Short mmCIF file of C-alpha atoms in Angstrom, two decimals:
data_model
loop_
_atom_site.label_atom_id
_atom_site.label_comp_id
_atom_site.label_asym_id
_atom_site.label_seq_id
_atom_site.Cartn_x
_atom_site.Cartn_y
_atom_site.Cartn_z
CA UNK A 1 50.74 53.37 11.49
CA UNK A 2 50.85 56.80 9.84
CA UNK A 3 54.10 58.72 10.14
CA UNK A 4 53.85 62.02 12.02
CA UNK A 5 56.01 65.12 11.86
CA UNK A 6 56.20 66.98 15.16
CA UNK A 7 56.08 70.78 15.04
CA UNK A 8 55.77 72.27 18.54
CA UNK A 9 52.89 70.46 20.27
CA UNK A 10 51.26 69.13 17.11
CA UNK A 11 51.80 65.89 15.23
CA UNK A 12 51.16 66.37 11.49
CA UNK A 13 50.42 63.29 9.40
CA UNK A 14 52.96 63.00 6.60
CA UNK A 15 50.51 61.94 3.88
CA UNK A 16 50.10 62.72 0.21
CA UNK A 17 46.77 63.96 -1.13
CA UNK A 18 46.05 60.66 -2.88
CA UNK A 19 46.83 58.64 0.25
CA UNK A 20 44.48 60.78 2.32
CA UNK A 21 41.64 60.62 -0.23
CA UNK A 22 41.82 56.82 -0.26
CA UNK A 23 41.81 56.64 3.53
CA UNK A 24 38.74 58.87 3.74
CA UNK A 25 36.51 56.18 2.24
CA UNK A 26 36.46 54.90 5.84
CA UNK A 27 35.62 58.35 7.23
CA UNK A 28 37.41 60.45 9.84
CA UNK A 29 37.90 63.98 11.16
CA UNK A 30 40.26 66.07 9.02
CA UNK A 31 42.00 69.25 10.21
CA UNK A 32 44.39 71.26 8.05
CA UNK A 33 46.65 73.35 10.32
CA UNK A 34 48.52 76.40 9.12
CA UNK A 35 50.98 78.67 10.91
CA UNK A 36 48.18 80.58 12.66
CA UNK A 37 46.72 77.31 14.01
CA UNK A 38 50.11 76.37 15.46
CA UNK A 39 50.26 79.67 17.33
CA UNK A 40 46.70 79.30 18.63
CA UNK A 41 47.63 75.83 19.90
CA UNK A 42 50.17 77.46 22.22
CA UNK A 43 47.48 79.57 23.92
CA UNK A 44 44.15 77.77 23.62
CA UNK A 45 43.90 74.49 25.56
CA UNK A 46 40.46 73.57 24.18
CA UNK A 47 41.78 74.03 20.66
CA UNK A 48 44.76 71.82 21.56
CA UNK A 49 42.36 69.14 22.81
CA UNK A 50 40.39 69.16 19.54
CA UNK A 51 43.58 68.45 17.61
CA UNK A 52 44.36 65.46 19.83
CA UNK A 53 41.01 63.96 18.76
CA UNK A 54 41.41 64.48 14.98
CA UNK A 55 41.97 61.41 12.80
CA UNK A 56 43.92 63.24 10.11
CA UNK A 57 46.02 66.36 10.62
CA UNK A 58 47.62 67.50 7.36
CA UNK A 59 49.79 70.47 6.48
CA UNK A 60 48.04 73.57 5.09
CA UNK A 61 51.07 75.80 4.82
CA UNK A 62 54.22 76.04 2.75
CA UNK A 63 55.85 77.82 5.70
CA UNK A 64 55.19 74.73 7.87
CA UNK A 65 56.85 72.65 5.15
CA UNK A 66 59.92 74.90 5.27
CA UNK A 67 59.93 74.64 9.07
CA UNK A 68 59.67 70.83 8.97
CA UNK A 69 62.63 70.67 6.57
CA UNK A 70 64.66 72.97 8.84
CA UNK A 71 63.83 70.67 11.77
CA UNK A 72 65.06 67.65 9.82
CA UNK A 73 61.67 65.96 9.35
CA UNK A 74 60.33 67.21 5.99
CA UNK A 75 56.62 67.07 5.21
CA UNK A 76 56.12 65.61 1.74
CA UNK A 77 53.07 67.57 0.55
CA UNK A 78 51.01 70.66 1.35
CA UNK A 79 47.31 69.74 1.60
CA UNK A 80 45.26 72.87 2.19
CA UNK A 81 41.54 72.67 2.96
CA UNK A 82 40.78 74.66 -0.18
CA UNK A 83 42.64 72.04 -2.28
CA UNK A 84 41.52 69.00 -0.31
CA UNK A 85 37.78 69.66 -0.41
CA UNK A 86 37.47 69.93 -4.22
CA UNK A 87 39.85 66.97 -4.57
CA UNK A 88 37.53 65.01 -2.27
CA UNK A 89 34.29 65.75 -4.10
CA UNK A 90 35.90 65.06 -7.46
CA UNK A 91 37.45 61.82 -6.19
CA UNK A 92 34.04 60.59 -4.98
CA UNK A 93 31.81 62.20 -7.60
CA UNK A 94 30.73 58.83 -9.01
CA UNK A 95 30.09 57.32 -5.59
CA UNK A 96 26.38 57.94 -5.04
CA UNK A 97 26.77 57.05 -1.36
CA UNK A 98 28.80 60.21 -0.69
CA UNK A 99 26.49 63.07 0.34
CA UNK A 100 27.85 66.35 1.69
CA UNK A 101 26.40 69.02 3.98
CA UNK A 102 27.98 72.49 3.77
CA UNK A 103 27.91 74.52 7.00
CA UNK A 104 29.21 78.09 6.83
CA UNK A 105 29.31 81.19 4.68
CA UNK A 106 27.19 84.33 4.92
CA UNK A 107 23.80 84.83 3.30
CA UNK A 108 23.53 82.84 0.07
CA UNK A 109 27.24 81.95 -0.11
CA UNK A 110 26.81 78.27 0.80
CA UNK A 111 23.86 77.89 -1.63
CA UNK A 112 25.90 79.36 -4.47
CA UNK A 113 28.82 77.08 -3.57
CA UNK A 114 26.39 74.12 -3.57
CA UNK A 115 25.13 74.98 -7.06
CA UNK A 116 28.67 75.47 -8.40
CA UNK A 117 29.97 72.20 -6.96
CA UNK A 118 26.96 70.12 -8.04
CA UNK A 119 27.26 71.57 -11.54
CA UNK A 120 30.94 70.62 -11.73
CA UNK A 121 30.40 67.14 -10.32
CA UNK A 122 27.33 66.37 -12.42
CA UNK A 123 25.13 65.23 -9.53
CA UNK A 124 23.74 66.57 -6.25
CA UNK A 125 26.73 65.59 -4.12
CA UNK A 126 26.03 68.62 -1.87
CA UNK A 127 22.63 67.64 -0.50
CA UNK A 128 22.04 70.60 1.85
CA UNK A 129 23.60 73.78 3.24
CA UNK A 130 23.19 76.18 6.12
CA UNK A 131 24.78 79.54 6.89
CA UNK A 132 24.63 80.02 10.68
CA UNK A 133 24.23 83.46 12.26
CA UNK A 134 27.08 85.21 14.04
CA UNK A 135 27.60 83.78 17.53
CA UNK A 136 25.76 80.53 16.73
CA UNK A 137 28.34 78.47 18.60
CA UNK A 138 27.20 79.95 21.92
CA UNK A 139 23.48 79.49 21.21
CA UNK A 140 22.33 76.01 22.30
CA UNK A 141 19.03 76.28 20.41
CA UNK A 142 20.80 77.29 17.22
CA UNK A 143 23.29 74.43 17.60
CA UNK A 144 20.43 71.98 18.12
CA UNK A 145 18.76 73.33 14.98
CA UNK A 146 21.97 72.77 13.00
CA UNK A 147 22.28 69.21 14.32
CA UNK A 148 18.70 68.47 13.25
CA UNK A 149 19.26 69.97 9.80
CA UNK A 150 22.36 67.84 9.25
CA UNK A 151 20.74 64.65 10.57
CA UNK A 152 17.60 65.11 8.46
CA UNK A 153 19.63 65.82 5.29
CA UNK A 154 20.97 62.28 5.05
CA UNK A 155 24.51 63.64 4.58
CA UNK A 156 27.42 61.41 5.59
CA UNK A 157 30.05 64.14 5.06
CA UNK A 158 30.11 67.49 6.87
CA UNK A 159 32.26 70.37 5.63
CA UNK A 160 32.25 73.26 8.09
CA UNK A 161 33.80 76.59 7.21
CA UNK A 162 33.32 79.18 9.96
CA UNK A 163 36.95 79.94 10.81
CA UNK A 164 39.43 78.55 13.32
CA UNK A 165 39.24 77.70 16.13
CA UNK A 166 35.44 78.00 16.04
CA UNK A 167 34.88 75.25 13.44
CA UNK A 168 37.17 72.73 15.15
CA UNK A 169 35.71 73.43 18.60
CA UNK A 170 32.16 73.06 17.29
CA UNK A 171 32.99 69.69 15.73
CA UNK A 172 34.68 68.53 18.92
CA UNK A 173 31.57 69.40 20.93
CA UNK A 174 28.79 68.19 18.62
CA UNK A 175 30.14 65.56 16.21
CA UNK A 176 28.76 62.68 18.30
CA UNK A 177 25.24 64.06 17.84
CA UNK A 178 25.52 63.75 14.05
CA UNK A 179 24.10 60.27 13.48
CA UNK A 180 24.89 59.65 9.81
CA UNK A 181 28.07 61.71 9.33
CA UNK A 182 31.29 59.70 9.05
CA UNK A 183 33.65 62.24 7.46
CA UNK A 184 34.27 65.72 8.88
CA UNK A 185 36.20 68.55 7.25
CA UNK A 186 37.11 71.90 8.84
CA UNK A 187 37.63 73.98 5.69
CA UNK A 188 37.89 77.65 6.67
CA UNK A 189 37.31 80.03 3.74
CA UNK A 190 36.80 77.24 1.20
CA UNK A 191 33.04 77.82 0.93
CA UNK A 192 33.75 81.42 -0.10
CA UNK A 193 36.25 80.20 -2.69
CA UNK A 194 33.76 77.68 -4.10
CA UNK A 195 31.07 80.37 -4.31
CA UNK A 196 33.45 82.67 -6.17
CA UNK A 197 33.14 85.39 -3.52
CA UNK A 198 36.78 85.26 -2.49
CA UNK A 199 39.71 84.85 -4.86
CA UNK A 200 42.54 82.51 -3.99
CA UNK A 201 46.11 83.68 -4.27
CA UNK A 202 47.92 83.10 -7.57
CA UNK A 203 49.37 79.60 -7.74
CA UNK A 204 52.97 80.85 -7.80
CA UNK A 205 52.46 82.72 -4.51
CA UNK A 206 50.94 79.65 -2.88
CA UNK A 207 53.79 77.43 -4.10
CA UNK A 208 56.52 79.59 -2.55
CA UNK A 209 54.68 80.29 0.71
CA UNK A 210 53.34 83.81 0.05
CA UNK A 211 49.64 83.01 0.20
CA UNK A 212 49.52 84.81 3.57
CA UNK A 213 50.80 88.02 1.91
CA UNK A 214 48.09 87.86 -0.76
CA UNK A 215 45.40 87.42 1.90
CA UNK A 216 46.88 90.23 4.01
CA UNK A 217 46.81 92.62 1.05
CA UNK A 218 43.24 91.51 0.23
CA UNK A 219 41.90 91.93 3.79
CA UNK A 220 44.38 94.16 5.68
CA UNK A 221 41.98 95.40 8.37
CA UNK A 222 40.93 91.88 9.35
CA UNK A 223 44.27 90.09 9.03
CA UNK A 224 47.05 92.56 9.89
CA UNK A 225 47.12 91.65 13.58
CA UNK A 226 47.17 87.91 12.89
CA UNK A 227 49.99 87.96 10.36
CA UNK A 228 52.10 90.87 11.62
CA UNK A 229 51.76 90.38 15.38
CA UNK A 230 50.19 87.10 16.58
CA UNK A 231 52.09 84.78 14.22
CA UNK A 232 55.60 86.32 14.28
CA UNK A 233 56.73 84.31 17.40
CA UNK A 234 56.34 81.16 15.27
CA UNK A 235 59.88 81.57 13.92
CA UNK A 236 61.36 81.89 17.42
CA UNK A 237 59.55 78.71 18.49
CA UNK A 238 60.93 76.85 15.46
CA UNK A 239 64.44 77.84 16.52
CA UNK A 240 63.71 76.73 20.09
CA UNK A 241 62.53 73.34 18.83
CA UNK A 242 65.66 73.02 16.68
CA UNK A 243 67.76 73.66 19.79
CA UNK A 244 65.55 71.24 21.79
CA UNK A 245 64.41 74.03 24.09
CA UNK A 246 60.71 74.04 23.16
CA UNK A 247 58.25 72.81 25.80
CA UNK A 248 54.59 72.03 25.20
CA UNK A 249 52.67 74.54 27.38
CA UNK A 250 49.93 71.94 27.94
CA UNK A 251 52.02 68.85 28.69
CA UNK A 252 51.50 68.99 32.47
CA UNK A 253 47.79 69.84 32.07
CA UNK A 254 47.34 66.95 29.62
CA UNK A 255 49.22 64.48 31.84
CA UNK A 256 47.21 65.57 34.88
CA UNK A 257 43.91 65.12 33.03
CA UNK A 258 44.96 61.67 31.78
CA UNK A 259 46.00 60.58 35.29
CA UNK A 260 42.76 61.95 36.77
CA UNK A 261 40.65 60.14 34.15
CA UNK A 262 42.57 56.90 34.75
CA UNK A 263 42.16 57.24 38.53
CA UNK A 264 38.43 57.92 38.20
CA UNK A 265 38.04 54.85 35.96
CA UNK A 266 39.85 52.65 38.52
CA UNK A 267 37.63 53.98 41.32
CA UNK A 268 34.50 53.18 39.31
CA UNK A 269 35.72 49.62 38.70
CA UNK A 270 36.43 49.24 42.43
CA UNK A 271 32.93 50.48 43.28
CA UNK A 272 31.38 48.00 40.83
#
């Protein structure tokens, strides 16, 4: 059984990159939470539910690593989506069975990422792409179109990068309609990185936990509220957990739903 590190209401798998890559030959849903995800999990119950269903939850933040160490349960490695995805396609580049569908990006971004990745790998490991229009997640016809595109592509890996919590919620809702896909990645801005449209922070900033500052300075109008307002209570919650005062805001809701489901199942058996 995989060891988990508990931060607030999320269990993070304490895996190394190499361990995770080897496990993914059997498939699975992979989420890479950062500090912002942890804060969204305190307010968004549907987002919380998606994380309960993920097979692999790995740390995408140096700040979460610092927090885990402060809490006495250190996470051994940071595995961001933007590091994991290229590690995955390089790890499986000689495995002709691995075929990836890229979902996300704007305009030609995903196509450019596809060309760049296939060129690096030396084969057409990215078999198809699609950049959905804004608001696609609320359009049933558009979602059905995406499902058909993925199913007809023959891909067995889906990498979706449309931002959190949208990408995780979409997977949670539609993954069972994807007949051939066994491995699912929620990869955020990684498609933009692979296309060369967005620059990643310098390695030294990422290694000391300042990647957020680089992104804030790069996109201040879009990110100021997230980093300077929404995410600040994170540090108070860490202290509360250290003092054993933190309470999962969804624990009673989750327990009620589990009891209700169990009761309904018993009633069905009785009726049968």
